[in-house]
PDB file of C-alpha atoms in Angstrom:
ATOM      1  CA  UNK A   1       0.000   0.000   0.000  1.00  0.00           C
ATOM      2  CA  UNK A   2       1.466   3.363  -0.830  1.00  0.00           C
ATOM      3  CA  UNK A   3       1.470   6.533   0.853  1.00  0.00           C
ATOM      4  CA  UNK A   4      -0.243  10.000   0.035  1.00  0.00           C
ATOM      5  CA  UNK A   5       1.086  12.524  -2.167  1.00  0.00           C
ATOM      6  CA  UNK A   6       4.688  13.927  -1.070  1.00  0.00           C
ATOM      7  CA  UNK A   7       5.272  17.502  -0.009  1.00  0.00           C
ATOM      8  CA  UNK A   8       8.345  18.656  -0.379  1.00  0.00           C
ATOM      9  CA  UNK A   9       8.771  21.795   1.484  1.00  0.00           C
ATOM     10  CA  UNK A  10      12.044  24.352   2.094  1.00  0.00           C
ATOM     11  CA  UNK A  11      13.472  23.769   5.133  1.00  0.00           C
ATOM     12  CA  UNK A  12      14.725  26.718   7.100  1.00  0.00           C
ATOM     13  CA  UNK A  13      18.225  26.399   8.825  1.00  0.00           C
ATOM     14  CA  UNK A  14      18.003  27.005  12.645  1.00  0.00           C
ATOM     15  CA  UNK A  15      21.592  28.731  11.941  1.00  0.00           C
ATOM     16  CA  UNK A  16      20.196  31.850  10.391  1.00  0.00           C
ATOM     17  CA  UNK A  17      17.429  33.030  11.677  1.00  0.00           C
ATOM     18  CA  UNK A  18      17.134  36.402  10.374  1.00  0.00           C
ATOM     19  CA  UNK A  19      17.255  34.716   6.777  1.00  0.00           C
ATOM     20  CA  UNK A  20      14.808  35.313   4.391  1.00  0.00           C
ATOM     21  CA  UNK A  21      11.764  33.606   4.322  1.00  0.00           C
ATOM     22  CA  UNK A  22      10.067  31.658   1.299  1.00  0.00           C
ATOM     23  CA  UNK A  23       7.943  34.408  -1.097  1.00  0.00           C
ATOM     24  CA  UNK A  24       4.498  33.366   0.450  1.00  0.00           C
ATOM     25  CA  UNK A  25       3.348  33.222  -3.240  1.00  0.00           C
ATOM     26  CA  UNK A  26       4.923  30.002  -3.441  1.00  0.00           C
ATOM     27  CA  UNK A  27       3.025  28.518  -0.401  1.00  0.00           C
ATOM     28  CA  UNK A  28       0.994  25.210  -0.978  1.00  0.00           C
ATOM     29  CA  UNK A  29      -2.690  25.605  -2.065  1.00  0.00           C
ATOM     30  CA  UNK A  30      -3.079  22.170  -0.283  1.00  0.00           C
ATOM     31  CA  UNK A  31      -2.715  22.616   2.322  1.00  0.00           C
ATOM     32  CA  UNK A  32      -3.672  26.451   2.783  1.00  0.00           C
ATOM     33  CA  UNK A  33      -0.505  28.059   2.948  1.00  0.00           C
ATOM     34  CA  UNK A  34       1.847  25.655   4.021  1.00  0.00           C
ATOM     35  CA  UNK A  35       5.430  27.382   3.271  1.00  0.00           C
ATOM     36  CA  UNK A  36       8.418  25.871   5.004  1.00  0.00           C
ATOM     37  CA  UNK A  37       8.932  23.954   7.853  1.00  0.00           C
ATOM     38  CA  UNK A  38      12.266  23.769   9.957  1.00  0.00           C
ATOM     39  CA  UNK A  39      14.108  26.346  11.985  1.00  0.00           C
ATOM     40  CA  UNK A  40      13.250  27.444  15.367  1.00  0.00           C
ATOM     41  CA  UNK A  41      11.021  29.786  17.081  1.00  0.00           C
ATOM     42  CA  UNK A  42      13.829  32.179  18.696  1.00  0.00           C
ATOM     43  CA  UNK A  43      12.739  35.692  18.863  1.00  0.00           C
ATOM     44  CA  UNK A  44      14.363  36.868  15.870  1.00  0.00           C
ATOM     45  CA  UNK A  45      12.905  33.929  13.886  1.00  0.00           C
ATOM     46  CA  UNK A  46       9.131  34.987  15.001  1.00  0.00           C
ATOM     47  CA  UNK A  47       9.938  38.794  14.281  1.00  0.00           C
ATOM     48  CA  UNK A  48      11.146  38.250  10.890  1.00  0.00           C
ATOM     49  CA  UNK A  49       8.452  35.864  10.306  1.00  0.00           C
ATOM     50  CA  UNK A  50       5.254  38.166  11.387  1.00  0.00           C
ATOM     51  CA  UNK A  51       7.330  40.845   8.992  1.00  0.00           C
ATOM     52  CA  UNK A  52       7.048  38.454   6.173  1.00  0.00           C
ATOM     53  CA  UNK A  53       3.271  37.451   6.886  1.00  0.00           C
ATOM     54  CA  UNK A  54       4.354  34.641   8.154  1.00  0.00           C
ATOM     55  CA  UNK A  55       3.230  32.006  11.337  1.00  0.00           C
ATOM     56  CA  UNK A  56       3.755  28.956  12.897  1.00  0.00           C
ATOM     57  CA  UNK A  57       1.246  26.490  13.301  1.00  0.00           C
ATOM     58  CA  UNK A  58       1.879  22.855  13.998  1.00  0.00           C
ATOM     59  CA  UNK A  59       1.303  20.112  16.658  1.00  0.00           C
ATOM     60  CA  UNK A  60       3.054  18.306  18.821  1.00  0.00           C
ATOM     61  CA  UNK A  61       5.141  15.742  17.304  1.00  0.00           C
ATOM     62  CA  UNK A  62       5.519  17.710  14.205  1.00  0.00           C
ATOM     63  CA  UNK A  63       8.492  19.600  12.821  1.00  0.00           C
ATOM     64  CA  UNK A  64       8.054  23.281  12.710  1.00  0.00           C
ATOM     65  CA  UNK A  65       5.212  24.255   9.887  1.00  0.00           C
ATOM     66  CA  UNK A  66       5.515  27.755   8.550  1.00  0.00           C
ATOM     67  CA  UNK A  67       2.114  29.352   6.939  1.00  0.00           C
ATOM     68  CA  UNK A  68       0.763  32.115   4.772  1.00  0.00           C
ATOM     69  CA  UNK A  69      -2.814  31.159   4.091  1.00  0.00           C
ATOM     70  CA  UNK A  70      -4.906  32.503   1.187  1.00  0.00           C
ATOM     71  CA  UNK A  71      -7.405  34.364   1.789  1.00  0.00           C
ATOM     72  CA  UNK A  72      -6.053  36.253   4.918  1.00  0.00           C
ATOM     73  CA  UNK A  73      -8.407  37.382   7.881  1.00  0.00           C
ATOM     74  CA  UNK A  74      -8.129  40.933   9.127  1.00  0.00           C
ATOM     75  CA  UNK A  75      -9.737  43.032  11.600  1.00  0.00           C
ATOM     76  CA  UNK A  76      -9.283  47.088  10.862  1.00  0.00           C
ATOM     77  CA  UNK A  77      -9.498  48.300  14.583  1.00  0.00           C
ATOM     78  CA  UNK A  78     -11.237  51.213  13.245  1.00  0.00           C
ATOM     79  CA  UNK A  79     -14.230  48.760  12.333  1.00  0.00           C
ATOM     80  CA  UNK A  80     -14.313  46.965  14.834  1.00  0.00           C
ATOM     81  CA  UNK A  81     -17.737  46.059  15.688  1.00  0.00           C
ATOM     82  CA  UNK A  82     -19.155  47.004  18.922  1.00  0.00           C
ATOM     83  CA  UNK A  83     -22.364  45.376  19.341  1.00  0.00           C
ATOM     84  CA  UNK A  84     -24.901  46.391  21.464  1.00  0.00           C
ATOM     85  CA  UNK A  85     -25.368  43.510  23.448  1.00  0.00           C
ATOM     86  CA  UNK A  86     -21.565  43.131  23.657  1.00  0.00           C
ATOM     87  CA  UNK A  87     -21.824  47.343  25.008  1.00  0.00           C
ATOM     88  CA  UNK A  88     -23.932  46.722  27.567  1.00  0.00           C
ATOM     89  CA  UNK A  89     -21.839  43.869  28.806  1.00  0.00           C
ATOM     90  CA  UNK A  90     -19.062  45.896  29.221  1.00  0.00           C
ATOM     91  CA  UNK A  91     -21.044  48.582  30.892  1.00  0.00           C
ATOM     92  CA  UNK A  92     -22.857  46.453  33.392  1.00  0.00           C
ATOM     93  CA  UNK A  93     -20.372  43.965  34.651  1.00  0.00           C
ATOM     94  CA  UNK A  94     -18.124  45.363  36.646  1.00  0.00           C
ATOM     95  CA  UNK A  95     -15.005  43.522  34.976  1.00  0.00           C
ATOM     96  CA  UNK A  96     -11.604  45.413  34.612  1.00  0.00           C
ATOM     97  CA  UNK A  97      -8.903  44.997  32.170  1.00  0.00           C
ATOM     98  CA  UNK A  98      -5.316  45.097  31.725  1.00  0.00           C
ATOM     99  CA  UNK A  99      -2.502  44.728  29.524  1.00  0.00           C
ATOM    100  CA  UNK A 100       0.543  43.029  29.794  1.00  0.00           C
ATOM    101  CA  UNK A 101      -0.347  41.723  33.358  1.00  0.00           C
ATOM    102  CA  UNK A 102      -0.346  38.285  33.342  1.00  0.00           C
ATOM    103  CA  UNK A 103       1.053  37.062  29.901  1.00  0.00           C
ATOM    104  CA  UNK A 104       2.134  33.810  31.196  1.00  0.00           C
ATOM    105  CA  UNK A 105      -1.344  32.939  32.868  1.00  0.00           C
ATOM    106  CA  UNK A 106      -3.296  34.365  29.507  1.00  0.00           C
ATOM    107  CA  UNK A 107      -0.945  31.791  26.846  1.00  0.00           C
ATOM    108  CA  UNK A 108      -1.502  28.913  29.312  1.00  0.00           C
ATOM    109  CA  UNK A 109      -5.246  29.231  29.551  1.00  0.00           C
ATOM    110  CA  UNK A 110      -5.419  29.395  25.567  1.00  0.00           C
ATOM    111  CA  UNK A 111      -3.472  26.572  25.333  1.00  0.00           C
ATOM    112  CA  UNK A 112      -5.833  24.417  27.818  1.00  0.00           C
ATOM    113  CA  UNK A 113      -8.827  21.993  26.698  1.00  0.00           C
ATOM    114  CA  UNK A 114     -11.467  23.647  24.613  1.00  0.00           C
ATOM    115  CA  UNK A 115     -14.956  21.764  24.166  1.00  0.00           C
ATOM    116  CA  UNK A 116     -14.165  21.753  19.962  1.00  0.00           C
ATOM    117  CA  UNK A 117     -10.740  20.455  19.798  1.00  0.00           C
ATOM    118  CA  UNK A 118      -8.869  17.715  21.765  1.00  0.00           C
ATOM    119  CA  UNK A 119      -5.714  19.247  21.690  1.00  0.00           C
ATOM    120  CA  UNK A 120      -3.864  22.251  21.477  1.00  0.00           C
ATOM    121  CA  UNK A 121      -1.205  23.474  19.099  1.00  0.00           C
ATOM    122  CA  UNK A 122       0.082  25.866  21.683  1.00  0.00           C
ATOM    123  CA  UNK A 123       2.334  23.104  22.340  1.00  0.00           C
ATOM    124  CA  UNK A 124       5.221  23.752  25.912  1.00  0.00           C
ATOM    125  CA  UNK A 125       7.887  24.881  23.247  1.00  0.00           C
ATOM    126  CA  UNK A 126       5.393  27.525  22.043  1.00  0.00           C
ATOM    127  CA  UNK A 127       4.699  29.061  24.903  1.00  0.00           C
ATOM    128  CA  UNK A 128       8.237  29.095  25.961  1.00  0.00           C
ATOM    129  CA  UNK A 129       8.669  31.112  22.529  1.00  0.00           C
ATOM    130  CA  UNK A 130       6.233  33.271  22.984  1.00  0.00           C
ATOM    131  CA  UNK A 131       7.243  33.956  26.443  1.00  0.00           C
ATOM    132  CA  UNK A 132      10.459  34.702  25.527  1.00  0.00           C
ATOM    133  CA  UNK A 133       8.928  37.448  23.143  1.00  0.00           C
ATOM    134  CA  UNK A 134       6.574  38.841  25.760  1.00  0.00           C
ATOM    135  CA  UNK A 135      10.011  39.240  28.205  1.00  0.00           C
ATOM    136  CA  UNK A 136      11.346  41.400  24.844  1.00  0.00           C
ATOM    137  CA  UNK A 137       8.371  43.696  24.444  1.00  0.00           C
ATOM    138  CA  UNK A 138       7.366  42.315  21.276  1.00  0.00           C
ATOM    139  CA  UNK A 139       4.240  40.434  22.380  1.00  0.00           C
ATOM    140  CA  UNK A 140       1.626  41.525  24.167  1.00  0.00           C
ATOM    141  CA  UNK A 141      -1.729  40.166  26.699  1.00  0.00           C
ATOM    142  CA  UNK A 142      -5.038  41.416  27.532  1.00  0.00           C
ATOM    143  CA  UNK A 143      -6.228  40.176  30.239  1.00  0.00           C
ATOM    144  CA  UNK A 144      -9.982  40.301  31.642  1.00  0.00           C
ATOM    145  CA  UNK A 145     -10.515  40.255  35.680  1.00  0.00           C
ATOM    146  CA  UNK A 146     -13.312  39.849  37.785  1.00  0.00           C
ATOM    147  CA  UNK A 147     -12.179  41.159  41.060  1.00  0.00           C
ATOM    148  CA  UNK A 148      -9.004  39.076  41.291  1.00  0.00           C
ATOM    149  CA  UNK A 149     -10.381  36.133  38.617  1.00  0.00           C
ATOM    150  CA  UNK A 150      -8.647  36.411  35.415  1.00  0.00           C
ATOM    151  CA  UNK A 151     -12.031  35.578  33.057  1.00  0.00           C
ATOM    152  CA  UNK A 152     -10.696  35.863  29.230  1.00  0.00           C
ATOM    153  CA  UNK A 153      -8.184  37.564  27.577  1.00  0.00           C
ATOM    154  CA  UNK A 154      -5.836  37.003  24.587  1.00  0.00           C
ATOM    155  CA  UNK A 155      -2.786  37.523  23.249  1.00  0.00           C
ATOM    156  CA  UNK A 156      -0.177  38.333  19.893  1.00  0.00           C
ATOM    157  CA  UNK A 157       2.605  39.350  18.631  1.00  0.00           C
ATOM    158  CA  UNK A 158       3.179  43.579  17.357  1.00  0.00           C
ATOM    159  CA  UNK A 159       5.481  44.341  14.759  1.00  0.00           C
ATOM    160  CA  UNK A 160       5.855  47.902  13.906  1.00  0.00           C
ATOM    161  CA  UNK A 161       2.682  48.969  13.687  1.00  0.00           C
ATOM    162  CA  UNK A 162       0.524  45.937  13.139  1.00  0.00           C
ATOM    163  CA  UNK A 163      -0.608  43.511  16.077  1.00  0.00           C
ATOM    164  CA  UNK A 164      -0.949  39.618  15.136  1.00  0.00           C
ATOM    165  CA  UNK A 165      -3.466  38.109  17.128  1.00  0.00           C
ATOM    166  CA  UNK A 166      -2.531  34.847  18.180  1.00  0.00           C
ATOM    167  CA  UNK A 167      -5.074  33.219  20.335  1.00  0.00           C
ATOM    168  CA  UNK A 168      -7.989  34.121  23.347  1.00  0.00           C
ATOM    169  CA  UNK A 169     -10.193  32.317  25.637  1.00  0.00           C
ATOM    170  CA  UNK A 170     -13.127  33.099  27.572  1.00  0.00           C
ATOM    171  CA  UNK A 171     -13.789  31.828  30.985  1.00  0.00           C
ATOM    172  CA  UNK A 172     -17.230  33.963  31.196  1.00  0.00           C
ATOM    173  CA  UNK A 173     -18.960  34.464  28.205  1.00  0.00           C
ATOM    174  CA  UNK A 174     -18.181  37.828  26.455  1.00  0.00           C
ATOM    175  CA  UNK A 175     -14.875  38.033  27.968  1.00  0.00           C
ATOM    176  CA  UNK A 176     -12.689  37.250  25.240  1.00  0.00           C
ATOM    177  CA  UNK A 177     -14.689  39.734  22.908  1.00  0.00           C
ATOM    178  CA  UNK A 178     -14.455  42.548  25.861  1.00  0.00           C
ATOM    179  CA  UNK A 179     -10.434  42.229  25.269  1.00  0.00           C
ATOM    180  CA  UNK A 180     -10.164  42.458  22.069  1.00  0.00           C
ATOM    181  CA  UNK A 181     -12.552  45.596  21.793  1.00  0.00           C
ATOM    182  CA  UNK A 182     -10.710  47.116  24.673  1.00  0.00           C
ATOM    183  CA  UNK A 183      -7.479  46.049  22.461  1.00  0.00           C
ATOM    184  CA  UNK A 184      -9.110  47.567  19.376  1.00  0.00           C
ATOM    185  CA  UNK A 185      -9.813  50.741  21.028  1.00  0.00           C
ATOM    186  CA  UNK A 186      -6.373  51.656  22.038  1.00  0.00           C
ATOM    187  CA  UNK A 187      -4.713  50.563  18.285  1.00  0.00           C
ATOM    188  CA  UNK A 188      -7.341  53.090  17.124  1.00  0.00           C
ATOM    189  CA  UNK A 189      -5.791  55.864  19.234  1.00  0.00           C
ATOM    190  CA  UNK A 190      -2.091  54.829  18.191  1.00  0.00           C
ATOM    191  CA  UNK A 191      -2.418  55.049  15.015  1.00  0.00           C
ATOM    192  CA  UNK A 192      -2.495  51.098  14.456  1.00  0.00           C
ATOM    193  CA  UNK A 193      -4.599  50.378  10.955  1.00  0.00           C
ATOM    194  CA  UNK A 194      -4.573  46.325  11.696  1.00  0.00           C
ATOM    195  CA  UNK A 195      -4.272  43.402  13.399  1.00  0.00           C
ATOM    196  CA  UNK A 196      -3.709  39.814  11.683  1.00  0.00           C
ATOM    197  CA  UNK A 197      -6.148  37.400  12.666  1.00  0.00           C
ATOM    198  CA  UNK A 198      -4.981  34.749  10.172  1.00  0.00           C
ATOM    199  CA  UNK A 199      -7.858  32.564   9.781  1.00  0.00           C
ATOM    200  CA  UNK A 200     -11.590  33.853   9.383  1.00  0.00           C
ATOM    201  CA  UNK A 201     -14.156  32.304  11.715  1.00  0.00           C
ATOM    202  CA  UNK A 202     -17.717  33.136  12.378  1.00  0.00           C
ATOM    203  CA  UNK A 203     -16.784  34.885  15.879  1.00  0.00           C
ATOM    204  CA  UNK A 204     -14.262  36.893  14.228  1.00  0.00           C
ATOM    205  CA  UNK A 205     -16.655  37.615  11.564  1.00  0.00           C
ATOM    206  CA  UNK A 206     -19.146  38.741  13.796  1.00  0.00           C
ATOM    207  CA  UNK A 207     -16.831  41.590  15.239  1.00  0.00           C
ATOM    208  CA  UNK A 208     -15.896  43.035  12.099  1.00  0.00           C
ATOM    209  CA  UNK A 209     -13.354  40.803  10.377  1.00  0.00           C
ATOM    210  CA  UNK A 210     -12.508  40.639   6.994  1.00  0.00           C
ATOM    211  CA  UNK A 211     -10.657  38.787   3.986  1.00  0.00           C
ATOM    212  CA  UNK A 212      -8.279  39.852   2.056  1.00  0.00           C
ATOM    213  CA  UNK A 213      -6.156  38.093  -1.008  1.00  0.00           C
ATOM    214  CA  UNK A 214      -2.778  37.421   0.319  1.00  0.00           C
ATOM    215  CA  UNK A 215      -1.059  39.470  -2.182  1.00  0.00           C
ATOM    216  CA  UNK A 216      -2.994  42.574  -0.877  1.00  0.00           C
ATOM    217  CA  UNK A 217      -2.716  41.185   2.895  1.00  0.00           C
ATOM    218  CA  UNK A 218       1.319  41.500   2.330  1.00  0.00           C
ATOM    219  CA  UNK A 219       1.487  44.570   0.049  1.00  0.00           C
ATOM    220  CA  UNK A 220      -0.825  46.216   3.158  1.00  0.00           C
ATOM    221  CA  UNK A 221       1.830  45.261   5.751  1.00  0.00           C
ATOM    222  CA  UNK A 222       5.033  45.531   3.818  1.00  0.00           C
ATOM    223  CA  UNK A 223       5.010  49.533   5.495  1.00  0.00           C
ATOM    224  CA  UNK A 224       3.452  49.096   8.509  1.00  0.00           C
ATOM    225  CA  UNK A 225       5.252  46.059   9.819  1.00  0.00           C
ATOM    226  CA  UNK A 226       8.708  47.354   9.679  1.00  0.00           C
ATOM    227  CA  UNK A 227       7.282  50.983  11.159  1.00  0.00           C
ATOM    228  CA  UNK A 228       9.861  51.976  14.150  1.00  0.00           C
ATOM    229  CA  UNK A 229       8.742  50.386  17.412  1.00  0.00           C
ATOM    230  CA  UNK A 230       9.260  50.546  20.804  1.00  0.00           C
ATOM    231  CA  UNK A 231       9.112  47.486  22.325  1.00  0.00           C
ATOM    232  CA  UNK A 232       8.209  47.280  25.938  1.00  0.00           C
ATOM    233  CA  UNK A 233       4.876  46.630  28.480  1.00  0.00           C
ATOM    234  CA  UNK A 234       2.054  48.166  27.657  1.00  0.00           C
ATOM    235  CA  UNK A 235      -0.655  49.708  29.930  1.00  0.00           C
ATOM    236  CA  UNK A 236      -4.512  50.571  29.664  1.00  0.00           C
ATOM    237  CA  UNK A 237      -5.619  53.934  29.202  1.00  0.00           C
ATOM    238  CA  UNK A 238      -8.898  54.465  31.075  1.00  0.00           C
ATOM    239  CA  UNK A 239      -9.662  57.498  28.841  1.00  0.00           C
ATOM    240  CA  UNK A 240      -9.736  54.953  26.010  1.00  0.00           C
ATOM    241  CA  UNK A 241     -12.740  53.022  26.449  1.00  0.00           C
ATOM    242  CA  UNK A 242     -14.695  51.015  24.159  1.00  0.00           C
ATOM    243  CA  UNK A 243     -17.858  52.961  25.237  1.00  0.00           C
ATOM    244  CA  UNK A 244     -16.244  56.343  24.092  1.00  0.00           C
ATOM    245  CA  UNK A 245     -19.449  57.123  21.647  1.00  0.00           C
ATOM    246  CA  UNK A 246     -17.093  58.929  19.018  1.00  0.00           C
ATOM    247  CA  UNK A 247     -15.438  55.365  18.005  1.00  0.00           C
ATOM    248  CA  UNK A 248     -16.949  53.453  15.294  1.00  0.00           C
ATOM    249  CA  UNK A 249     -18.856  50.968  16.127  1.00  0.00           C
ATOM    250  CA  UNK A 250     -21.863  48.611  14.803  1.00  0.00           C
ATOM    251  CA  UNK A 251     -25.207  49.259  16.167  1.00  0.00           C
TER     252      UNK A 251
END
């Protein structure tokens, strides 16, 4: 009995991280946007990667799987959707957020059991990665308290000016959507035009996500992704609510 088809992919020397990626042109159709597999996931591996429109994805057991899917989902900050139901939640609940608080709790409760999937491709050397980027300034939590609960947050990577959401979990329902409009919010104010959300899902959808081709998804970040950056914590401005009734929002 023989096999599947083959995939022969580039393989990326662990050696040279700041090396060029593949042109994401050339990833596979089949899967979506398979690229390269190999390397590591050191800091300047990830950074060059996100630059290049770039992630990894891949389970454990797996070598390293590089991607640059086709159609790309996108959420303009600016559009975000602010739902009515989802306004009043954040109104009447009393919860509180932060940034950058508790990165290491936020990663480990996305990576934990989710009623849809029976793993997790946050794998241990993941979250060491990402970690190690978080202790950098280059990626970034939201986290979503009630009292001294931590409820939902989420969690990415920025380069320059773009934010690449990685993952976010709710513990209470609502809570993962309260960070990322609190999230949304603040990019507004600094100038931020997008955040990569990589894959479209209905949930996403609902909040105000979008497709684009990949060609325009990497012509739109070739600028702002290598914009100068300061890397470092960052911190919520109370001024900057979501309920601030000059943002736009959905009804």
């Amino acid at each position: 009995m023989t096999g599947g088809p083959q995939i022969t992919l580039p393989w990326l020397d662990p050696e040279h991280p700041e090396a060029p990626f593949p042109d994401p042109g050339h990833a596979l159709r089949d899967p979506n946007g398979l690229l390269a597999a190999g390397g590591d996931l050191s800091v300047p591996r990830l950074l060059n990667a996100y630059r290049s429109g770039v992630f990894p994805w891949f389970e454990a057991g797996q070598p390293i799987l590089w991607w640059s899917p086709d159609p790309r989902a996108v959420l303009e900050p600016a559009h975000f959707r602010l739902h009515r139901s989802l306004k009043k939640a954040i109104r009447n609940r009393g919860y509180t957020v932060s940034f950058d608080r508790a990165f290491e709790a936020v990663i480990e409760a996305c990576a934990g059991p989710r009623e849809y999937a029976a793993g997790t491709w946050i794998t241990g050397s993941m979250q060491q990665a990402y970690i190690a980027m978080h202790r950098t300034g280059h990626a970034h939590s939201v986290e979503v308290w009630d009292g001294p609960r931590l409820i939902g947050g989420l969690y990415g990577v920025a380069v320059g000016r773009l934010f690449c959401g990685e993952s976010m979990f709710s513990r209470e329902r609502d809570a993962s959507k309260i960070a990322l409009a609190w999230l949304c919010r603040h990019l507004v104010a600094w100038g931020w035009p997008l955040v990569d959300v990589q894959m479209e899902t209905e949930h996403l959808r609902h909040l105000g996500a979008i497709t684009l081709p990949r060609r325009e998804f990497i012509a739109r970040i070739r600028e702002i992704a290598h914009a100068p950056e300061a890397p470092g914590p960052w911190r919520v401005d109370p001024a900057l609510s979501p309920l601030d009734p000059d943002w736009n929002t959905a009804p």
